[in-house]
Amino acid sequence: MGRKYKLFISLTVLLSVISLFIEQTENLPQIFRICGKVIDYLLMASVWFDTAWGIAAEKYKRRYFRDNWASFLFTLIFSGLFLFTKIGLRSASASEIAVGATMVRNVFMVLRVYSRAKKLSGIIENFTTKPAQTVMLSFVGVIFAGTLLLMMDFATLDGRGLTFLQALFEATSCVCVTGLVVVDTATHFTFWGHLILIVLIQIGGLGIMLLTFFTIYAIRRRVSLSDKLMLSYMLSEDDTANVSRAMVSIIKITFCIEGTGAVLLFAAFARYFGFSLKSLWYAIFHSISAFCNAGFALYSDSLEAFRGDSFLTLTIAFLIIFGGIGFAVISNVLGLLTAKRAEITSSRAKLTLNSKVALAGTALLLIFGTLLFYILEFDNTMKDYSVGSQYLAAFFQSVTFRTAGFNSVPLGNLRPLTYFIFSIFMVIGAASGSTAGGLKINTVAVLLTAVRSYLKGEKTHRIGNAEIAPDKVFQASILFIADIACVATGVILLLLFERFGSRDLSLEFILFEVCSALGTAGVTAGITPDLTALSKLLLIALMFWGRVGGLTILSSAPTDNSEEKIRRPIADISIG
């Protein structure tokens, strides 16, 4: 297949998806409606052009119709649906049928083009030569699938579905386990809408590629070498022989912790709703949302109504903590406990350096976060609470500010210093290899080690008795610079976009919102639903960057692997 034809098929896929969203989106500007009609006719032309191309390329025409009868039948059906939606009856009932016909037509178009896997293999290979590209595209695919589902009428109580931008924002927030929302999760969605949200959260927390490979493993009991290479990249596992075991361990840990959390939360919600299906559903939803560090709640005020319920809030807090310390750390700790119980002396009976850094960093951030929030807000936001409720709320917010979007106190009237300090906490985030986003505790530890080594004049970077590889320090520096650049750019653009929208929001609100999106923390001062369309698109990009990871996105960029044979002179440039 020629390069031009590959490009033609790729553009057809793109146009099909765009047309599908335009048809399901209300209140679009007229220019978008016009573009939608143009796309429709381009799709119609592309279908017949593709068919004519195949007929012309076949020497024996009868053989073409014999071998491609299904494709030709599709062309006829597609043409019939197209004519019906464009020149059919315009009565109210016919209009409703036409909307359905348009949906069927465009879905058929997307499926038809994607079914040509052999013709698209060259394009797909170009995207999957790097594991980072595959991981990134898997998130993009799930986000757009979630967007389409949330635009369906059965997802919302008003029976109209979300608009395209609302659906894209909500789907991104779910898959990127952030928690920022533009509509009220509790009152806007049906049960099916809530089910879509929690499935997207679960997929986003574990990763679609990990779930896909686990399904392959469960069915075939074997994962191919190429699958193992992909998994080793996703799990940061150097030994491909261990990736299958690590994958199964992650799935077991996830469902075990979420299941335990659901049981505890069921006991908590049963005190309010009795032993009912509602209590069970609320327990399952909040357990998954908490462990995946998503922060979506089925209450309009998040968990403010439960700030005095220590059992419920602490259960959710520890679910968030377990999700934020990382699967490798949990596995290491479980291995340590198992080894001690069996009186085994081996590497399993020792905490790895990665686990020590993650656990120590998490503990320090939780302690300092609790104290700082209490000191700054005990006479402000929490002035009407009892002392016990103040400390409980301070601890809970210390947990959620770094990783998840729950809140047990109102966040719209915090002190400016509180917004600033916890914006830093959100950028740091949780541990590497966890369900949370952010720069990550491990990355910050490597950077601090490099700074200490420089101040001491040491040529190597050490944490304890272990030396940190130079490439790890380089990667950590790149991530730090990239995230700081994202924060600065995000704040500047958000200020500009809101100014164009005739709103002058305070700098601390803007900084808090940007850091919350980038760190996938999901907490907000309450400004998210009222932001302009451009601001929401910016937050979508920041959430995607924060969840997928700057290193993954940067690694997915096309590179020239050819080696330079010319050695250039070393530059003499002043630093500092």
Coordinates of C-alpha atoms in Angstrom, one line a residue:
M1 CA 0.0 0.0 0.0
G2 CA 1.3 3.4 -1.0
R3 CA 2.1 6.1 1.5
K4 CA -0.6 8.4 0.0
Y5 CA -3.2 5.7 0.5
K6 CA -2.2 5.2 4.1
L7 CA -2.6 8.9 4.7
F8 CA -6.0 8.7 3.0
I9 CA -7.2 6.0 5.3
S10 CA -5.8 7.7 8.4
L11 CA -7.6 11.0 7.5
T12 CA -10.8 9.0 6.9
V13 CA -10.6 7.6 10.4
L14 CA -10.0 11.1 11.8
L15 CA -12.9 12.6 9.9
S16 CA -15.2 9.8 11.0
V17 CA -14.5 10.4 14.6
I18 CA -14.8 14.2 14.3
S19 CA -18.1 13.8 12.5
L20 CA -19.4 11.5 15.2
F21 CA -18.7 14.0 17.9
I22 CA -20.1 17.0 16.0
E23 CA -23.4 15.2 15.4
Q24 CA -23.7 14.5 19.2
T25 CA -22.7 17.9 20.4
E26 CA -25.2 20.6 21.0
N27 CA -24.8 24.4 21.0
L28 CA -21.9 24.4 18.7
P29 CA -21.0 27.6 16.8
Q30 CA -22.4 27.8 13.3
I31 CA -18.9 27.5 11.7
F32 CA -18.6 24.0 13.4
R33 CA -21.9 22.9 12.0
I34 CA -20.9 24.0 8.5
C35 CA -17.6 22.1 9.0
G36 CA -19.6 19.1 10.1
K37 CA -21.6 19.1 6.9
V38 CA -18.5 19.4 4.8
I39 CA -17.0 16.5 6.6
D40 CA -20.1 14.4 6.0
Y41 CA -19.8 14.9 2.2
L42 CA -16.0 14.3 2.4
L43 CA -16.8 11.0 4.1
M44 CA -19.3 10.0 1.5
A45 CA -16.8 10.8 -1.3
S46 CA -14.1 8.9 0.5
V47 CA -16.2 5.8 0.8
W48 CA -16.9 5.7 -3.0
F49 CA -13.3 6.7 -3.7
D50 CA -12.1 3.8 -1.6
T51 CA -14.4 1.5 -3.4
A52 CA -13.5 2.8 -6.9
W53 CA -9.8 2.5 -6.0
G54 CA -10.3 -1.2 -5.1
I55 CA -12.2 -1.9 -8.3
A56 CA -9.7 -0.1 -10.5
A57 CA -6.8 -2.0 -8.8
E58 CA -8.4 -5.4 -9.5
K59 CA -7.7 -6.8 -12.9
Y60 CA -10.7 -9.1 -12.8
K61 CA -13.7 -7.1 -11.7
R62 CA -15.8 -10.1 -10.9
R63 CA -13.2 -11.3 -8.5
Y64 CA -13.3 -8.0 -6.7
F65 CA -17.1 -8.3 -6.0
R66 CA -16.7 -11.9 -5.0
D67 CA -13.9 -11.2 -2.5
N68 CA -15.1 -7.8 -1.3
W69 CA -18.9 -8.3 -1.3
A70 CA -19.1 -7.2 2.4
S71 CA -17.2 -4.0 1.7
F72 CA -19.4 -3.2 -1.3
L73 CA -22.5 -3.9 0.7
F74 CA -21.3 -1.6 3.4
T75 CA -20.8 1.1 0.8
L76 CA -24.4 0.7 -0.3
I77 CA -25.7 0.8 3.3
F78 CA -23.6 3.8 4.1
S79 CA -24.8 5.6 1.0
G80 CA -28.4 4.9 2.0
L81 CA -28.0 6.2 5.5
F82 CA -26.2 9.2 4.2
L83 CA -29.1 10.0 1.8
F84 CA -31.7 9.4 4.5
T85 CA -30.0 11.8 6.9
K86 CA -29.5 14.5 4.3
I87 CA -32.7 14.5 2.2
G88 CA -35.0 12.4 4.3
L89 CA -38.3 13.6 5.8
R90 CA -38.0 16.5 8.3
S91 CA -40.8 15.6 10.6
A92 CA -40.1 15.4 14.3
S93 CA -40.2 11.6 14.3
A94 CA -38.1 11.4 11.2
S95 CA -35.6 13.8 12.7
E96 CA -35.1 11.5 15.7
I97 CA -34.6 8.6 13.4
A98 CA -32.1 10.6 11.3
V99 CA -30.0 11.3 14.4
G100 CA -29.9 7.6 15.1
A101 CA -29.1 6.9 11.5
T102 CA -26.3 9.4 11.6
M103 CA -24.8 7.7 14.7
V104 CA -25.0 4.3 13.1
R105 CA -23.5 5.6 9.9
N106 CA -20.5 7.2 11.5
V107 CA -19.9 4.3 13.9
F108 CA -20.0 2.0 10.9
M109 CA -17.5 4.2 9.2
V110 CA -15.1 4.1 12.1
L111 CA -15.4 0.4 12.4
R112 CA -15.0 -0.2 8.7
V113 CA -11.8 1.8 8.5
Y114 CA -10.4 0.2 11.6
S115 CA -11.2 -3.2 10.3
R116 CA -8.7 -2.8 7.6
A117 CA -5.9 -3.8 10.0
K118 CA -3.6 -5.1 7.3
K119 CA -3.7 -1.9 5.4
L120 CA -3.1 0.1 8.5
S121 CA -0.4 -2.1 9.9
G122 CA 2.4 0.1 8.5
I123 CA 0.9 3.1 10.3
I124 CA 0.3 1.3 13.5
E125 CA 3.9 0.0 13.5
N126 CA 5.1 3.6 13.2
F127 CA 3.2 4.5 16.4
T128 CA 4.1 1.4 18.4
T129 CA 7.9 1.2 17.7
K130 CA 8.3 2.9 21.1
P131 CA 6.5 1.6 24.2
A132 CA 5.9 5.2 25.3
Q133 CA 3.9 6.0 22.2
T134 CA 1.7 2.9 22.7
V135 CA 1.1 3.8 26.4
M136 CA 0.2 7.4 25.5
L137 CA -2.1 6.4 22.6
S138 CA -3.9 3.9 24.8
F139 CA -4.8 6.7 27.2
V140 CA -5.9 8.8 24.3
G141 CA -8.1 6.0 23.0
V142 CA -9.8 5.4 26.4
I143 CA -10.4 9.1 26.8
F144 CA -12.2 9.4 23.5
A145 CA -14.2 6.3 24.1
G146 CA -15.3 7.7 27.5
T147 CA -16.1 11.0 25.9
L148 CA -18.4 9.3 23.4
L149 CA -20.2 7.3 26.1
L150 CA -20.7 10.4 28.3
M151 CA -22.3 12.2 25.4
M152 CA -25.0 9.5 25.1
D153 CA -28.5 10.4 26.5
F154 CA -28.5 7.5 28.9
A155 CA -25.5 8.9 30.8
T156 CA -27.3 12.0 32.3
L157 CA -30.5 12.6 34.1
D158 CA -31.7 15.2 31.7
G159 CA -31.5 12.7 28.9
R160 CA -29.4 14.9 26.7
G161 CA -25.9 13.7 27.5
L162 CA -22.9 16.0 28.0
T163 CA -21.7 18.4 25.4
F164 CA -18.5 17.4 23.7
L165 CA -16.3 19.7 25.8
Q166 CA -17.9 18.6 29.1
A167 CA -17.6 14.9 28.1
L168 CA -14.0 15.3 27.1
F169 CA -13.2 17.1 30.3
E170 CA -14.9 14.5 32.5
A171 CA -13.5 11.5 30.6
T172 CA -10.0 13.0 30.8
S173 CA -10.4 13.7 34.6
C174 CA -11.5 10.1 35.1
V175 CA -8.9 8.4 33.0
C176 CA -6.2 10.6 34.4
V177 CA -7.6 10.0 37.9
T178 CA -7.7 13.7 38.7
G179 CA -11.1 14.6 40.1
L180 CA -11.7 18.0 38.6
V181 CA -15.3 18.2 37.2
V182 CA -17.4 20.6 35.2
V183 CA -20.7 19.2 36.2
D184 CA -22.0 17.9 39.5
T185 CA -21.1 14.2 39.7
A186 CA -23.8 13.5 42.3
T187 CA -26.8 15.1 40.6
H188 CA -26.0 15.2 36.9
F189 CA -25.5 11.5 36.0
T190 CA -27.7 8.5 36.0
F191 CA -26.5 5.1 37.4
W192 CA -25.1 4.3 34.0
G193 CA -23.3 7.6 33.9
H194 CA -21.7 6.8 37.3
L195 CA -20.9 3.3 36.1
I196 CA -19.1 4.8 33.0
L197 CA -17.2 7.2 35.3
I198 CA -16.0 4.4 37.7
V199 CA -15.0 2.1 34.9
L200 CA -12.9 4.9 33.3
I201 CA -11.3 5.6 36.7
Q202 CA -10.4 1.9 37.2
I203 CA -8.9 1.8 33.7
G204 CA -7.1 5.0 34.3
G205 CA -5.7 3.9 37.6
L206 CA -4.3 0.6 36.3
G207 CA -3.7 1.5 32.7
I208 CA -5.6 0.1 29.7
M209 CA -2.4 -1.7 28.5
L210 CA -2.0 -3.5 31.8
L211 CA -5.6 -4.6 31.9
T212 CA -5.3 -5.8 28.3
F213 CA -2.2 -7.8 28.9
F214 CA -3.8 -9.3 32.1
T215 CA -6.8 -10.4 30.1
I216 CA -4.4 -12.0 27.5
Y217 CA -2.5 -13.7 30.3
A218 CA -5.7 -14.9 32.1
I219 CA -7.1 -16.4 28.8
R220 CA -4.0 -17.9 27.2
R221 CA -1.9 -18.2 30.4
R222 CA 1.0 -16.9 28.3
V223 CA 2.3 -13.4 27.4
S224 CA 4.4 -13.0 24.3
L225 CA 7.9 -11.5 24.3
S226 CA 6.7 -8.3 22.7
D227 CA 4.0 -8.0 25.4
K228 CA 6.6 -8.6 28.1
L229 CA 8.8 -5.8 26.6
M230 CA 5.8 -3.4 26.7
L231 CA 5.0 -4.5 30.3
S232 CA 8.5 -4.1 31.4
Y233 CA 8.5 -0.5 30.2
M234 CA 5.1 0.2 31.9
L235 CA 6.1 -1.4 35.2
S236 CA 9.7 -0.1 35.2
E237 CA 10.8 -3.8 35.5
D238 CA 14.2 -4.5 34.0
D239 CA 13.9 -8.3 34.1
T240 CA 11.3 -9.4 31.6
A241 CA 11.0 -12.8 33.3
N242 CA 9.3 -11.1 36.2
V243 CA 6.8 -8.9 34.4
S244 CA 4.0 -11.5 34.2
R245 CA 4.3 -12.1 37.9
A246 CA 4.4 -8.4 38.6
M247 CA 1.3 -7.8 36.5
V248 CA -0.7 -10.5 38.2
S249 CA 0.5 -9.2 41.6
I250 CA -0.7 -5.6 40.7
I251 CA -4.1 -6.8 39.7
K252 CA -4.5 -9.0 42.9
I253 CA -3.3 -6.1 45.1
T254 CA -5.7 -3.7 43.5
F255 CA -8.8 -5.8 43.8
C256 CA -7.9 -7.0 47.2
I257 CA -7.4 -3.5 48.6
E258 CA -10.5 -2.1 46.8
G259 CA -12.5 -5.1 47.9
T260 CA -11.5 -4.6 51.6
G261 CA -12.1 -0.9 51.3
A262 CA -15.6 -1.5 49.8
V263 CA -16.5 -3.8 52.8
L264 CA -15.4 -1.2 55.3
L265 CA -17.2 1.6 53.5
F266 CA -20.3 -0.5 53.2
A267 CA -20.3 -0.8 57.0
A268 CA -19.9 3.0 57.1
F269 CA -22.6 3.9 54.6
A270 CA -24.9 1.3 56.1
R271 CA -25.2 3.5 59.1
Y272 CA -26.8 6.2 56.9
F273 CA -28.7 4.1 54.2
G274 CA -29.1 0.8 55.9
F275 CA -28.0 -2.6 54.4
S276 CA -29.1 -1.6 50.9
L277 CA -27.9 -1.7 47.4
K278 CA -27.3 2.0 47.6
S279 CA -24.9 1.5 50.5
L280 CA -23.2 -1.2 48.5
W281 CA -22.9 0.9 45.3
Y282 CA -21.6 3.9 47.3
A283 CA -19.0 1.7 49.0
I284 CA -17.8 0.2 45.7
F285 CA -17.7 3.6 43.9
H286 CA -15.8 5.5 46.6
S287 CA -13.4 2.6 47.3
I288 CA -12.3 2.5 43.6
S289 CA -12.2 6.3 43.4
A290 CA -10.1 6.5 46.5
F291 CA -7.6 3.7 45.8
C292 CA -7.1 5.0 42.2
N293 CA -6.6 8.5 43.7
A294 CA -9.4 9.9 41.5
G295 CA -11.4 11.9 44.1
F296 CA -14.8 11.5 42.5
A297 CA -17.6 11.4 45.1
L298 CA -21.3 10.8 44.8
Y299 CA -22.0 13.9 47.0
S300 CA -22.2 17.5 45.7
D301 CA -19.9 18.7 48.6
S302 CA -17.5 15.8 48.2
L303 CA -17.1 14.5 51.8
E304 CA -17.8 17.6 53.8
A305 CA -20.9 16.1 55.4
F306 CA -18.7 13.3 56.8
R307 CA -15.9 15.4 58.3
G308 CA -16.8 14.2 61.8
D309 CA -17.1 10.5 60.7
S310 CA -13.6 9.3 61.6
F311 CA -14.3 5.7 60.4
L312 CA -15.4 6.7 56.9
T313 CA -12.8 9.4 56.3
L314 CA -9.9 7.4 57.6
T315 CA -10.9 4.4 55.5
I316 CA -10.9 6.6 52.4
A317 CA -7.7 8.3 53.5
F318 CA -5.8 5.0 53.8
L319 CA -7.2 3.8 50.5
I320 CA -5.7 6.9 49.0
I321 CA -2.4 6.4 50.8
F322 CA -2.2 2.7 49.6
G323 CA -2.9 3.8 46.1
G324 CA -0.3 6.5 46.3
I325 CA 2.7 4.6 47.6
G326 CA 2.9 2.4 44.5
F327 CA 2.4 -1.3 43.7
A328 CA 6.1 -2.1 44.0
V329 CA 6.2 -0.8 47.5
I330 CA 3.1 -2.7 48.6
S331 CA 4.5 -5.9 47.0
N332 CA 7.8 -5.4 48.8
V333 CA 6.2 -4.8 52.2
L334 CA 4.0 -7.9 51.7
G335 CA 7.0 -9.9 50.7
L336 CA 8.8 -8.7 53.8
L337 CA 5.9 -9.7 56.1
T338 CA 5.6 -13.1 54.4
A339 CA 9.3 -13.7 54.7
K340 CA 9.4 -12.8 58.4
R341 CA 6.4 -15.0 59.1
A342 CA 8.2 -17.9 57.4
E343 CA 11.5 -17.0 59.0
I344 CA 13.1 -16.6 55.6
T345 CA 16.3 -14.6 55.3
S346 CA 16.5 -13.3 51.7
S347 CA 16.2 -10.3 49.5
R348 CA 12.4 -10.5 50.1
A349 CA 13.0 -9.8 53.8
K350 CA 14.5 -6.4 53.1
L351 CA 12.9 -3.1 52.1
T352 CA 14.3 -1.9 48.8
L353 CA 15.7 1.6 48.4
N354 CA 12.7 2.5 46.3
S355 CA 10.3 1.4 49.1
K356 CA 12.3 3.2 51.8
V357 CA 12.2 6.5 49.8
A358 CA 8.5 6.2 49.0
L359 CA 7.5 5.3 52.6
A360 CA 9.7 7.9 54.2
G361 CA 8.7 10.6 51.7
T362 CA 5.0 9.8 52.1
A363 CA 5.2 9.9 55.9
L364 CA 7.1 13.2 56.0
L365 CA 4.6 14.9 53.6
L366 CA 1.6 13.6 55.5
I367 CA 3.0 14.8 58.9
F368 CA 4.1 18.2 57.6
G369 CA 1.0 18.6 55.5
T370 CA -1.3 17.9 58.5
L371 CA 0.6 20.3 60.8
L372 CA 0.7 23.1 58.1
F373 CA -3.0 22.8 57.3
Y374 CA -4.0 22.8 60.9
I375 CA -1.7 25.8 61.8
L376 CA -2.9 27.8 58.7
E377 CA -6.6 27.0 58.9
F378 CA -7.7 26.1 62.4
D379 CA -8.9 29.7 63.0
N380 CA -10.1 30.2 59.4
T381 CA -11.9 27.4 57.5
M382 CA -12.0 25.1 60.5
K383 CA -12.8 27.7 63.2
D384 CA -16.2 26.2 64.0
Y385 CA -15.0 22.6 64.2
S386 CA -14.2 20.7 67.4
V387 CA -10.5 20.1 68.1
G388 CA -10.8 16.4 67.1
S389 CA -12.6 17.3 63.9
Q390 CA -9.9 19.9 63.1
Y391 CA -7.1 17.4 63.3
L392 CA -9.0 14.8 61.4
A393 CA -9.8 17.3 58.7
A394 CA -6.2 18.5 58.6
F395 CA -4.9 14.9 58.2
F396 CA -7.5 14.1 55.5
Q397 CA -6.7 17.2 53.5
S398 CA -3.0 16.5 53.8
V399 CA -3.7 13.1 52.2
T400 CA -6.0 14.4 49.4
F401 CA -4.0 17.5 48.5
R402 CA -1.2 15.5 47.1
T403 CA -3.1 12.8 45.2
A404 CA -6.9 12.8 45.3
G405 CA -9.7 15.3 44.9
F406 CA -11.8 14.6 47.9
N407 CA -12.3 17.3 50.5
S408 CA -13.9 17.3 53.9
V409 CA -13.7 21.1 54.4
P410 CA -14.7 23.9 52.0
L411 CA -11.8 24.9 49.8
G412 CA -13.1 28.2 48.4
N413 CA -11.9 30.4 51.3
L414 CA -8.5 29.2 52.3
R415 CA -5.7 31.6 53.1
P416 CA -3.5 32.5 50.1
L417 CA -0.5 30.9 51.8
T418 CA -2.4 27.7 52.2
Y419 CA -3.2 27.7 48.4
F420 CA 0.5 28.3 47.6
I421 CA 2.0 25.7 50.0
F422 CA -0.3 22.9 49.0
S423 CA 0.2 23.8 45.3
I424 CA 3.8 22.6 45.9
F425 CA 2.4 19.4 47.6
M426 CA 0.3 18.7 44.5
V427 CA 3.2 19.1 42.1
I428 CA 5.2 16.7 44.2
G429 CA 2.4 14.1 44.2
A430 CA 2.8 10.6 45.4
A431 CA 5.3 7.8 44.8
S432 CA 6.5 6.5 41.5
G433 CA 4.6 3.5 40.1
S434 CA 1.4 4.4 41.9
T435 CA -2.1 5.4 40.7
A436 CA -1.4 9.0 41.4
G437 CA 0.3 11.7 39.3
G438 CA 2.7 14.6 40.0
L439 CA 6.4 14.9 39.8
K440 CA 6.6 12.0 42.3
I441 CA 8.4 11.6 45.7
N442 CA 11.1 9.4 44.2
T443 CA 12.0 12.0 41.6
V444 CA 12.2 14.7 44.2
A445 CA 14.4 12.5 46.3
V446 CA 16.8 12.0 43.4
L447 CA 17.0 15.8 42.8
L448 CA 17.6 16.5 46.5
T449 CA 20.4 13.9 46.5
A450 CA 22.0 15.6 43.5
V451 CA 21.9 19.0 45.2
R452 CA 23.4 17.5 48.4
S453 CA 26.2 15.9 46.4
Y454 CA 26.9 19.2 44.6
L455 CA 27.1 21.1 47.9
K456 CA 29.4 18.5 49.4
G457 CA 31.6 18.4 46.3
E458 CA 30.9 14.7 45.7
K459 CA 31.2 13.3 42.1
T460 CA 28.6 10.6 42.8
H461 CA 25.0 10.8 44.0
R462 CA 24.1 8.5 46.9
I463 CA 21.1 7.7 48.9
G464 CA 22.4 5.9 52.0
N465 CA 25.0 3.4 50.7
A466 CA 23.4 3.1 47.2
E467 CA 24.7 5.2 44.3
I468 CA 22.2 6.8 41.9
A469 CA 22.9 6.3 38.2
P470 CA 23.7 9.5 36.3
D471 CA 20.9 8.8 33.8
K472 CA 18.3 8.8 36.7
V473 CA 19.5 12.2 37.8
F474 CA 19.3 13.5 34.2
Q475 CA 15.7 12.1 33.8
A476 CA 14.7 13.6 37.2
S477 CA 16.1 17.0 36.1
I478 CA 14.2 16.9 32.8
L479 CA 11.0 16.1 34.5
F480 CA 11.4 18.8 37.1
I481 CA 12.2 21.4 34.4
A482 CA 9.3 20.2 32.3
D483 CA 6.8 20.3 35.1
I484 CA 7.9 23.8 36.3
A485 CA 7.6 25.0 32.7
C486 CA 4.1 23.5 32.5
V487 CA 3.0 25.2 35.8
A488 CA 4.4 28.6 34.6
T489 CA 2.8 28.3 31.2
G490 CA -0.4 27.0 32.6
V491 CA -0.8 29.9 35.0
I492 CA 0.0 32.5 32.4
L493 CA -2.4 31.1 29.8
L494 CA -5.2 30.6 32.3
L495 CA -4.8 34.2 33.5
L496 CA -5.0 35.3 29.8
F497 CA -8.0 33.1 28.9
E498 CA -10.0 34.2 31.9
R499 CA -9.2 37.8 31.3
F500 CA -10.5 37.4 27.7
G501 CA -13.6 35.9 29.3
S502 CA -14.0 39.1 31.3
R503 CA -13.1 37.4 34.6
D504 CA -10.2 38.4 36.8
L505 CA -9.5 35.5 39.1
S506 CA -6.9 35.8 41.8
L507 CA -3.5 34.4 41.2
E508 CA -3.7 31.8 44.1
F509 CA -6.9 30.4 42.6
I510 CA -5.3 30.0 39.2
L511 CA -2.1 28.5 40.6
F512 CA -4.1 26.1 42.7
E513 CA -6.1 25.0 39.7
V514 CA -3.1 24.5 37.4
C515 CA -1.1 22.5 40.0
S516 CA -4.2 20.4 40.8
A517 CA -4.6 19.5 37.2
L518 CA -0.9 18.8 36.6
G519 CA -0.5 16.8 39.8
T520 CA -3.8 15.1 39.1
A521 CA -4.9 16.0 42.6
G522 CA -8.3 17.2 41.6
V523 CA -8.9 19.6 44.5
T524 CA -10.3 23.0 43.5
A525 CA -11.4 26.3 44.9
G526 CA -14.6 25.9 43.0
I527 CA -13.8 27.7 39.8
T528 CA -13.6 24.8 37.4
P529 CA -17.2 24.7 36.0
D530 CA -17.2 28.4 35.3
L531 CA -13.9 28.5 33.4
T532 CA -13.8 29.4 29.7
A533 CA -13.7 26.7 27.0
L534 CA -10.0 27.5 26.3
S535 CA -9.2 27.2 30.0
K536 CA -10.9 23.8 30.2
L537 CA -8.9 22.6 27.2
L538 CA -5.7 23.8 28.9
L539 CA -6.6 21.8 32.1
I540 CA -7.4 18.8 29.9
A541 CA -3.8 19.0 28.5
L542 CA -2.3 19.4 32.0
M543 CA -4.2 16.5 33.4
F544 CA -3.1 14.3 30.5
W545 CA 0.5 15.4 31.0
G546 CA 0.3 14.8 34.8
R547 CA -1.1 11.2 34.5
V548 CA 0.7 9.8 31.5
G549 CA 3.9 11.4 32.7
G550 CA 6.2 14.0 31.2
L551 CA 8.9 11.4 30.6
T552 CA 6.5 9.1 28.7
I553 CA 5.3 12.0 26.5
L554 CA 8.7 13.3 25.8
S555 CA 10.0 9.8 25.1
S556 CA 7.2 9.3 22.6
A557 CA 8.3 12.1 20.4
P558 CA 9.9 11.1 17.0
T559 CA 13.7 11.0 17.2
D560 CA 16.5 10.5 14.8
N561 CA 18.5 7.5 15.9
S562 CA 21.2 7.9 13.4
E563 CA 24.6 8.4 15.0
E564 CA 26.6 11.6 14.3
K565 CA 30.1 10.7 13.1
I566 CA 31.3 14.3 13.5
R567 CA 32.6 15.2 16.9
R568 CA 32.0 18.9 17.6
P569 CA 34.1 21.1 19.9
I570 CA 33.1 21.3 23.5
A571 CA 31.4 24.6 24.3
D572 CA 32.8 26.9 27.0
I573 CA 29.7 28.5 28.5
S574 CA 29.4 30.2 31.9
I575 CA 26.9 28.8 34.4
G576 CA 25.4 30.8 37.4

